[in-house]
C-alpha atoms as one frame of an Amber mdcrd trajectory, in Angstrom:
protein
 132.081  94.802  32.612 132.684  91.739  34.781 134.295  93.882  37.508 131.554
  96.523  37.204 128.845  93.873  37.555 130.529  92.381  40.592 130.813  95.835
  42.099 127.096  96.560  41.498 126.227  93.149  42.928 128.166  93.862  46.075
 126.401  97.248  46.395 122.990  95.664  45.885 123.776  92.891  48.374 124.984
  95.443  50.911 121.854  97.513  50.513 119.626  94.448  50.915 121.507  93.368
  54.009 121.305  96.902  55.450 117.548  97.053  54.874 117.035  93.609  56.380
 119.226  94.494  59.361 117.418  97.768  59.845 114.035  96.067  59.642 115.161
  93.358  62.064 116.641  95.933  64.414 113.479  98.038  64.320 111.281  95.004
  64.905 113.376  93.791  67.837 113.809  97.170  69.519 110.143  98.077  69.139
 109.339  95.092  71.373 112.338  95.658  73.627 111.260  96.095  77.297 113.381
  99.239  77.469 111.545 100.883  74.572 108.202  99.901  76.068 109.250 101.399
  79.427 110.352 104.646  77.758 106.917 104.923  76.112 105.025 103.767  79.232
 103.333 101.111  77.101 100.951  98.582  78.641 100.165  95.290  76.911  96.435
  95.320  76.180  94.215  93.199  73.932  97.099  91.711  71.974  98.641  95.155
  71.384  99.972  98.099  73.361  98.583 101.324  74.758 100.696 104.029  76.393
  99.467 105.355  79.744 100.596 108.875  78.791  97.585 110.982  77.842  99.454
 113.977  76.381  99.556 113.860  72.510 102.857 115.770  72.397 104.588 112.835
  74.071 104.387 110.951  70.768 106.217 111.697  67.518 104.017 109.429  65.364
 100.281 109.881  64.752  99.653 106.364  65.991 102.441 106.349  68.570 100.136
 105.950  71.557  99.120 102.459  70.429 101.928 101.461  68.063 105.416 101.200
  69.579 106.961 100.272  66.191 105.512 103.344  64.451 106.690 105.525  67.346
 110.202 104.027  67.129 110.372 104.656  63.380 109.253 108.266  63.854 111.747
 108.719  66.684 114.676 107.454  64.566 113.738 109.880  61.781 113.318 112.799
  64.174 116.643 112.098  65.896 118.408 112.508  62.525 116.584 115.708  61.561
 118.717 118.822  61.065 116.157 121.497  60.194 114.914 122.493  63.668 115.129
 126.253  64.232 114.773 126.104  68.039 117.250 123.519  69.388 115.013 122.899
  72.414 112.244 121.529  70.180 114.489 118.936  68.492 113.643 115.292  69.276
 116.984 114.829  71.029 116.135 117.677  73.394 112.506 116.682  73.949 113.344
 112.997  74.427 116.925 112.769  75.751 116.388 109.325  77.281 115.212 107.914
  73.959 118.326 109.351  72.327 120.638 107.917  75.021 119.115 104.466  74.704
 119.145 104.443  70.866 122.770 105.571  70.857 123.740 102.848  73.334 121.801
 100.304  71.282 123.765 101.287  68.156 120.716 102.559  66.282 122.164 106.089
  65.804 125.844 105.451  65.099 126.424 108.615  63.063 124.118 111.022  64.887
 126.021 113.358  67.160 124.429 114.724  70.298 122.968 118.184  69.849 123.167
 121.038  72.338 119.909 121.319  74.322 120.029 124.560  76.336 116.924 123.974
  78.433 117.615 120.348  79.274 121.352 120.857  79.727 120.779 123.693  82.169
 117.965 121.976  84.038 119.764 119.794  86.523 123.489 120.216  87.144 124.162
 119.864  83.380 122.494 116.448  83.526 125.112 115.097  85.931 123.750 114.861
  89.501 125.905 112.834  91.837 123.106 110.418  92.674 119.358 109.948  92.890
 117.316 109.245  96.022 113.809 108.053  96.832 112.287 110.274  99.539 109.469
 108.743 101.587 107.192 111.054 103.617 105.340 109.174 106.346 101.554 109.127
 106.371  99.414 112.140 107.141  95.837 111.572 108.259  94.771 115.170 107.637
  94.424 114.505 103.917  93.226 111.307 102.196  95.773 111.908  99.428  98.536
 111.335 101.974  97.102 108.569 104.158  99.649 106.014 102.955 102.646 108.346
 102.787 104.206 109.825  99.687 107.279 109.201  97.549 109.254 111.519  95.287
 112.657 111.505  93.580 115.519 113.734  94.702 118.521 114.410  92.471 121.614
 115.166  94.548 124.016 117.821  93.312 127.712 116.936  92.861 129.915 117.792
  95.819 131.574 120.758  94.164 128.159 122.213  93.246 126.316 121.446  96.451
 125.627 124.421  98.685 122.781 122.727 100.537 120.765 119.567  99.991 117.663
 121.778 100.313 118.590 123.133  96.866 118.666 119.700  95.264 116.042 119.174
  92.532 113.056 116.912  93.162 110.600 115.327  90.766 107.136 114.729  92.130
 103.947 113.053  90.862 100.470 113.894  92.069  96.834 114.063  91.170  95.342
 117.313  89.854  92.465 117.789  92.286  89.843 120.486  91.684  89.231 122.926
  94.526  86.399 121.897  96.807  86.889 118.138  96.384  85.941 116.452  99.657
  87.743 113.477 101.257  85.145 110.866 100.319  84.857 112.189  96.747  88.644
 112.103  96.447  88.863 108.481  97.499  85.987 107.336  95.281  87.082 109.267
  92.175  90.738 108.459  92.799  89.981 104.755  93.050  88.085 104.860  89.739
  90.663 106.930  87.822  88.612 110.101  87.967  91.577 112.517  88.213  94.372
 113.460  85.881  97.906 113.564  87.285 101.350 114.636  86.231 105.008 115.099
  87.068 106.434 118.371  88.361 109.818 119.537  89.625 110.927 121.913  92.361
 113.810 122.282  94.796 113.828 120.059  97.835 113.285 122.836 100.369 109.633
 123.136  99.247 108.862 119.522 100.179 110.970 119.693 103.350 108.852 122.664
 104.452 105.500 121.292 103.320 105.886 117.794 104.733 108.154 118.402 107.709
 106.986 121.828 108.902 103.379 122.152 107.799 102.062 118.581 107.786 104.483
 117.376 110.504 105.594 114.284 108.590 109.011 112.666 108.959 111.067 112.263
 105.801 113.250 109.276 105.008 115.746 109.499 102.135 117.063 106.364 100.398
 120.072 107.259  98.254 120.510 104.743  95.456 123.796 103.103  94.530 123.763
 103.635  90.770 126.539 104.328  88.256 126.696 107.725  86.567 125.345 106.479
  83.209 122.212 105.115  84.896 121.666 108.316  86.856 121.946 110.214  83.552
 119.290 107.965  81.993 116.909 108.540  84.913 117.450 112.313  84.697 116.792
 112.213  80.975 113.547 110.270  81.320 112.381 112.475  84.186 112.724 115.407
  81.771 110.630 113.567  79.159 107.647 113.041  81.477 107.605 116.477  83.119
 104.252 118.109  82.446 102.853 114.989  80.733  99.349 113.940  81.748  98.501
 110.516  83.167  95.379 109.060  84.766  95.668 108.884  88.551  94.598 105.801
  90.467  94.642 106.129  94.259  95.365 102.474  95.015  97.638 101.303  92.211
  99.003 103.804  89.692  99.824 106.438  92.255 102.934 108.386  93.225 104.867
 105.293  94.298 104.062 103.447  91.066 105.084 106.348  88.788 108.299 107.064
  90.722 109.215 103.406  90.362 108.503 103.546  86.617 110.987 106.404  86.203
 113.653 104.434  88.074 112.951 101.159  86.282 113.712 102.823  82.958 117.366
 101.820  83.452 116.450  98.119  83.504 117.907  95.616  85.915 115.742  96.582
  88.879 112.136  95.714  89.664 110.781  97.702  92.562 107.061  98.004  91.749
 105.376  95.568  94.184 104.006  92.861  91.862 100.727  90.967  91.859  98.835
  93.476  93.974  95.913  95.716  93.060  97.487  98.522  95.152 100.873 100.174
  95.491 101.613 101.393  99.022 104.609 103.782  99.176 106.063 101.933 102.157
 106.001  98.683 100.152 107.959 100.427  97.421 110.791 101.502  99.768 110.783
  98.065 101.368 111.248  96.439  97.956 113.884  98.977  96.956 115.849  98.352
 100.156 115.839  94.611  99.482 117.138  94.879  95.885 120.649  94.494  94.601
 122.022  96.049  91.430 125.120  94.804  89.653 125.990  92.759  92.703 125.709
  95.615  95.228 122.871  96.771  97.518 120.633  99.153  95.603 120.331 101.496
  98.599 123.618 103.186  99.511 122.526 105.368 102.424 119.431 106.060 104.572
 118.930 109.567 105.975 116.274 110.564 108.513 114.807 114.099 108.533 112.489
 114.545 111.536 109.487 116.810 111.300 109.082 119.909 113.447 106.871 117.899
 115.753 109.421 115.099 116.080 112.212 117.626 116.735 110.172 119.334 119.440
 109.155 116.115 121.192 112.733 114.808 121.117 114.211 118.019 122.590 111.443
 118.380 125.181 111.625 114.774 126.379 115.371 115.084 126.947 114.782 117.858
 129.518 114.880 117.225 133.236 111.752 117.583 135.377 112.833 121.027 136.588
 113.530 122.189 133.026 110.089 121.024 131.864 108.480 122.898 134.747 110.375
 126.047 133.719 109.307 125.594 130.070 105.655 125.261 131.078 105.900 128.383
 133.208 107.364 130.404 130.329 104.701 129.250 127.838 101.827 129.663 130.288
 102.850 133.226 131.088 103.543 134.275 127.494 100.045 135.693 127.013 100.400
 138.200 129.879 104.042 139.100 129.338 107.016 137.058 128.165 109.288 136.295
 131.104 112.390 134.069 131.041 112.863 134.147 134.814 111.918 130.420 135.220
 114.703 129.532 132.781 117.190 131.885 134.467 116.899 129.809 137.643 118.267
 126.714 135.873 121.943 125.742 135.545 123.657 127.094 132.396 123.527 123.858
 130.409 119.855 123.316 131.274 119.061 126.938 130.310 120.397 126.366 126.795
 118.597 123.014 126.365 115.305 124.434 127.663 115.535 127.450 125.381 116.294
 125.188 122.394 113.268 123.023 123.244 111.018 126.097 123.453 112.323 127.360
 120.121 111.299 124.007 118.640 107.932 124.323 120.401 107.119 127.716 118.898
 108.219 126.574 115.446 105.953 123.557 115.835 103.042 125.607 117.153 103.209
 128.552 114.748 101.562 127.962 111.380 103.374 129.215 108.304 100.542 131.632
 107.506 100.496 133.209 110.982 100.375 137.005 110.990 103.627 138.917 111.678
 102.183 140.154 115.002 101.045 136.704 116.125 102.006 136.295 119.795 103.722
 133.014 118.991 105.996 134.726 116.504 106.782 137.392 119.069 107.589 134.773
 121.709 109.862 132.965 119.273 111.779 136.157 118.468 112.248 136.959 122.142
 113.403 133.422 122.876 115.841 133.557 119.989 117.329 136.796 121.338 117.528
 135.222 124.782 119.311 132.177 123.342 122.053 134.413 121.965 122.825 135.462
 125.539 123.396 131.855 126.607 126.543 129.750 126.227 127.054 128.355 122.750
 126.558 124.666 122.198 125.069 122.177 119.778 121.489 121.126 120.278 121.004
 117.458 121.066 120.214 115.536 117.871 116.896 113.812 117.332 117.397 110.077
 117.941 116.792 108.078 114.793 114.182 105.364 115.251 115.506 101.827 115.563
 113.740 100.832 112.338 113.113 102.802 109.204 110.057 102.326 106.911 112.045
 100.149 104.525 112.865  97.645 107.263 109.389  97.738 108.780 106.784  95.023
 108.299 104.769  94.764 105.034 101.368  96.532 104.857  99.044  93.571 104.211
  97.805  91.268 106.988  96.385  87.740 107.052  95.318  85.973 110.273  93.740
  82.692 111.360  92.309  82.193 114.829  89.971  80.583 117.310  87.137  82.251
 119.212  84.599  81.243 121.827  81.305  83.128 122.008  78.940  82.858 125.000
  75.948  82.902 122.674  77.007  81.152 119.464  79.829  78.861 120.603  83.261
  77.988 119.223  84.399  78.983 115.749  87.448  79.387 113.531  88.128  82.837
 112.128  89.950  84.056 109.062  90.900  87.689 108.542  92.496  89.496 105.628
  93.388  93.165 105.730  94.575  94.717 102.511  96.252  97.648 104.284  97.630
  99.209 106.438  97.873  99.374 110.238  95.867  99.516 113.463  96.623 100.917
 116.904  98.330  97.686 117.946 100.812  97.474 115.099 101.351 101.158 114.194
 105.106 101.758 114.000 107.705 104.057 112.512 105.967 104.304 109.117 102.657
 105.250 110.677 100.943 107.809 112.898 101.404 106.564 116.514  98.314 105.207
 118.315  96.263 105.718 115.127  94.575 103.403 112.662  94.298 103.279 108.876
  92.762 100.077 107.607  91.134  99.433 104.235  89.672  96.245 102.901  89.405
  94.533 106.332  87.392  91.305 105.988  86.705  88.660 108.624  85.046  85.301
 108.005  83.782  82.898 110.686  83.817  79.116 110.083  81.357  77.045 112.141
  79.443  73.807 111.503  80.818  73.342 107.980  79.578  76.799 106.993  81.214
  80.157 106.493  79.713  83.502 107.539  80.925  87.024 106.937  81.490  88.790
 110.249  83.022  92.029 109.028  83.787  93.795 105.751  85.079  97.298 106.377
  85.801  99.527 103.438  87.879 101.809 105.590  88.564 102.737 109.231  90.609
 105.852 110.034  91.547 107.062 113.504  93.827 110.075 113.847  95.406 110.528
 117.251  97.592 113.396 118.398  98.967 112.256 121.722  99.844 115.766 123.000
 103.048 114.326 124.433 104.309 117.564 125.959 101.112 118.781 127.592 102.062
 122.369 126.712  99.371 124.751 125.491  98.468 124.165 121.860  99.760 120.581
 121.907  96.124 119.767 122.387  95.599 116.143 121.386  92.760 116.648 118.909
  91.611 113.251 117.621  88.946 111.962 115.269  87.658 108.705 113.870  85.724
 107.607 110.753  84.658 104.149 109.543  82.448 102.721 106.801  81.521  99.105
 106.103  79.593  96.061 107.197  79.884  94.863 110.768  78.029  92.597 113.179
  75.068  94.120 114.918  76.299  92.579 118.146  78.124  89.438 119.303  74.908
  87.529 120.088  73.891  87.179 116.449  76.325  85.687 113.938  74.111  86.391
 110.905  73.218  90.041 111.632  75.399  92.234 109.460  74.541  95.935 109.253
  75.922  98.681 107.009  77.283 101.413 109.215  79.031 104.764 109.003  80.814
 105.847 112.197  82.209 109.254 113.170  83.722 110.595 116.403  85.802 113.527
 117.636  87.735 113.772 120.838  90.984 114.397 122.710  93.971 112.219 123.478
  96.929 112.531 125.835 100.169 110.606 125.979 101.234 109.368 129.424 104.965
 109.180 128.837 106.188 107.267 125.823 104.397 104.006 126.624 100.735 104.890
 127.081  98.056 107.084 125.504  94.533 107.699 126.719  91.675 109.390 124.943
  87.949 110.031 124.892  85.443 110.622 122.076  81.880 111.746 121.454  80.157
 110.720 118.256  77.799 108.223 116.818  76.798 106.129 113.801  74.239 105.800
 111.039  73.190 102.276 110.130  70.478 100.240 108.438  67.673  99.330 110.845
  68.084  95.590 111.239  66.030  93.768 113.875  64.596  97.136 114.888  67.943
  98.216 116.325  67.435 101.706 114.941  68.952 103.865 112.235  71.244 105.928
 114.459  72.886 106.099 117.838  75.114 108.532 119.672  77.928 107.476 121.977
  80.703 108.400 124.315  83.832 106.295 124.403  87.246 106.101 125.997  90.378
 104.096 125.271  93.815 103.225 126.587  96.769 102.228 124.387  99.732 100.780
 126.255 103.096  99.607 124.900 105.128  98.252 127.825 107.816  96.948 125.461
 108.918  96.743 121.859 106.998  93.484 121.271 103.872  93.924 123.370 100.997
  96.345 122.778  97.524  96.497 124.331  94.338  98.459 123.630  91.301  98.711
 125.869  88.140 100.481 124.711  84.762 101.164 126.268  81.757 102.890 124.729
  78.230 103.676 125.822  75.605 104.027 123.129  72.217 105.775 123.239  69.974
 104.706 120.370  67.848 107.432 118.829  65.193 105.063 117.488  64.330 101.365
 117.466  63.807  98.970 120.354  67.104  99.637 122.172  67.910 102.505 124.503
  71.306 102.125 126.177  74.062  99.720 125.203  77.569  99.118 126.584  80.398
  97.803 124.437  83.839  96.792 125.728  86.936  95.291 124.101  90.437  94.413
 125.223  93.028  93.419 122.630  96.712  92.558 122.924  99.398  91.901 120.308
 102.709  90.138 120.662 105.232  90.625 117.841 106.888  87.258 117.265 108.971
  88.249 114.249 108.783  91.186 111.861 106.177  89.347 109.772 104.391  87.218
 112.384 102.371  88.234 115.435  99.955  86.711 117.914  96.831  88.444 119.155
  94.336  87.748 121.954  91.072  89.533 122.563  88.159  89.744 124.986  85.039
  91.707 124.059  81.477  92.239 125.193  78.507  93.475 123.139  75.316  91.789
 124.361  77.261  88.500 124.363  80.868  87.904 125.413  83.601  86.529 123.203
  87.281  85.761 123.580  89.889  84.312 121.244  93.353  84.284 119.809  94.906
  84.414 116.353  98.227  84.133 114.548  98.845  86.727 111.864 101.206  87.081
 108.909 102.146  90.390 107.237 102.487  90.233 103.459
């Protein structure tokens, strides 16, 4: 009896210890950052709420707000053996949860089940690596103003036929048809759209971004071990088709892509302490990270758009070759004739034909009819190219800097100004994002502007006055760098916010909406000129009227890598109020001191004259 009692005591003690250990383990792991990341839990009001809106993402009735209950339900479901369809088992629905629980020792006796759908999804769950792909900004759609990020899973070498067949995971808002640009921004900022993850092969995005929207693609391949890549793949599977709330400025594509990557732990690439997440800031932060003592980014690959490929090939032609190319394109409407190319030397003939093939690919929309003259010209040029000597087309030069090594998107400046009417003052400016014509670079549309949250304060006589508070200012410039037909330089400009009525009054802010359309033309690679017609609606302060129309012209000039200048003149005709004609002029110059610091000087005239200088810091 003594031995039996001791045996029963040991069994009872073991059971108690097991229960205590299990309870302790469950309590610890339910608060573990990894578990919270897997469930997309946010700390809120002393508890947690998952940002996933789809009920099927949770195995417990209260799983959306109770990580411990969800963990308990997950452990039970992982051990279940009665599932008829293997694809519906918890291991197959939540493979990342299973991987983590196994690695944490919470499922020591639970073998991995076969999951036909997941196992066949992406190279049997073993891609060679994962990349962040950054598509540069596109001003034709507010959803793409700041660029876009997606994940690309790279096939193993023995399975890789083409990188265009690699699998990508994308995140985007679900936007109803007919949603206008302003409605998109306002609803997107307020969380008025649902969003979700989707997957498709890379060629779709390469075509959509590079060929249709003419956006360069930058791929950042991450230096991660195989077990971490497997965890990212598994979690990507878990969130496919799940519904989230979309926020244009913060919880957007860049934020959600970073969440999927951060599921492995050990990296922090979501830009912290900001109310917005700009995709370029994400790739900057990723490029600066290390992981297990090594740089997080292994390789950077540049994929130029159709437009970039065309400009690069055309600008490498000699003057005679460009003249021949213009003659061929100009005569294509009356009868396609390659005689101007025939007159060139053999090597120039091949290069000119290659440039024209790029031109017609750039100029021909994907939905063009089969009998579109541009398609016919392309086919004839392609046949002509086969008659020329073989040779490799000159590659597109990669820009000296990539978006990850470019300056940050925020801007803060302090300066001095002297006004002929109001005197000397100190100025402070903060711009939440993103760039203007003076500091547009490789991440941005050249010669264009995209600024949001641009505020300027003037300090004078121990008082502070608001001089400007622009909600947004967008200027889209196509420089028409080739001058060939169809490369037409269409440009437009929109702005909304508070701005000074004129320089003579430092307390006269008016609410104004501006809009213009026009044409632009590049003069070589250093200068761009353009002209607009348009106008503005404003509140009628000091009887200045509710509306005016205008014509304007500008010159952007970049004589070097550090120096950029912009001159702008406009003539206004007021439609009501006390004013009739009004001339406005400004000249601004920027000198890049370092990547994060610049100096700017300006001279402007609008009733009064004002000049000044400032030192700015990018953050």
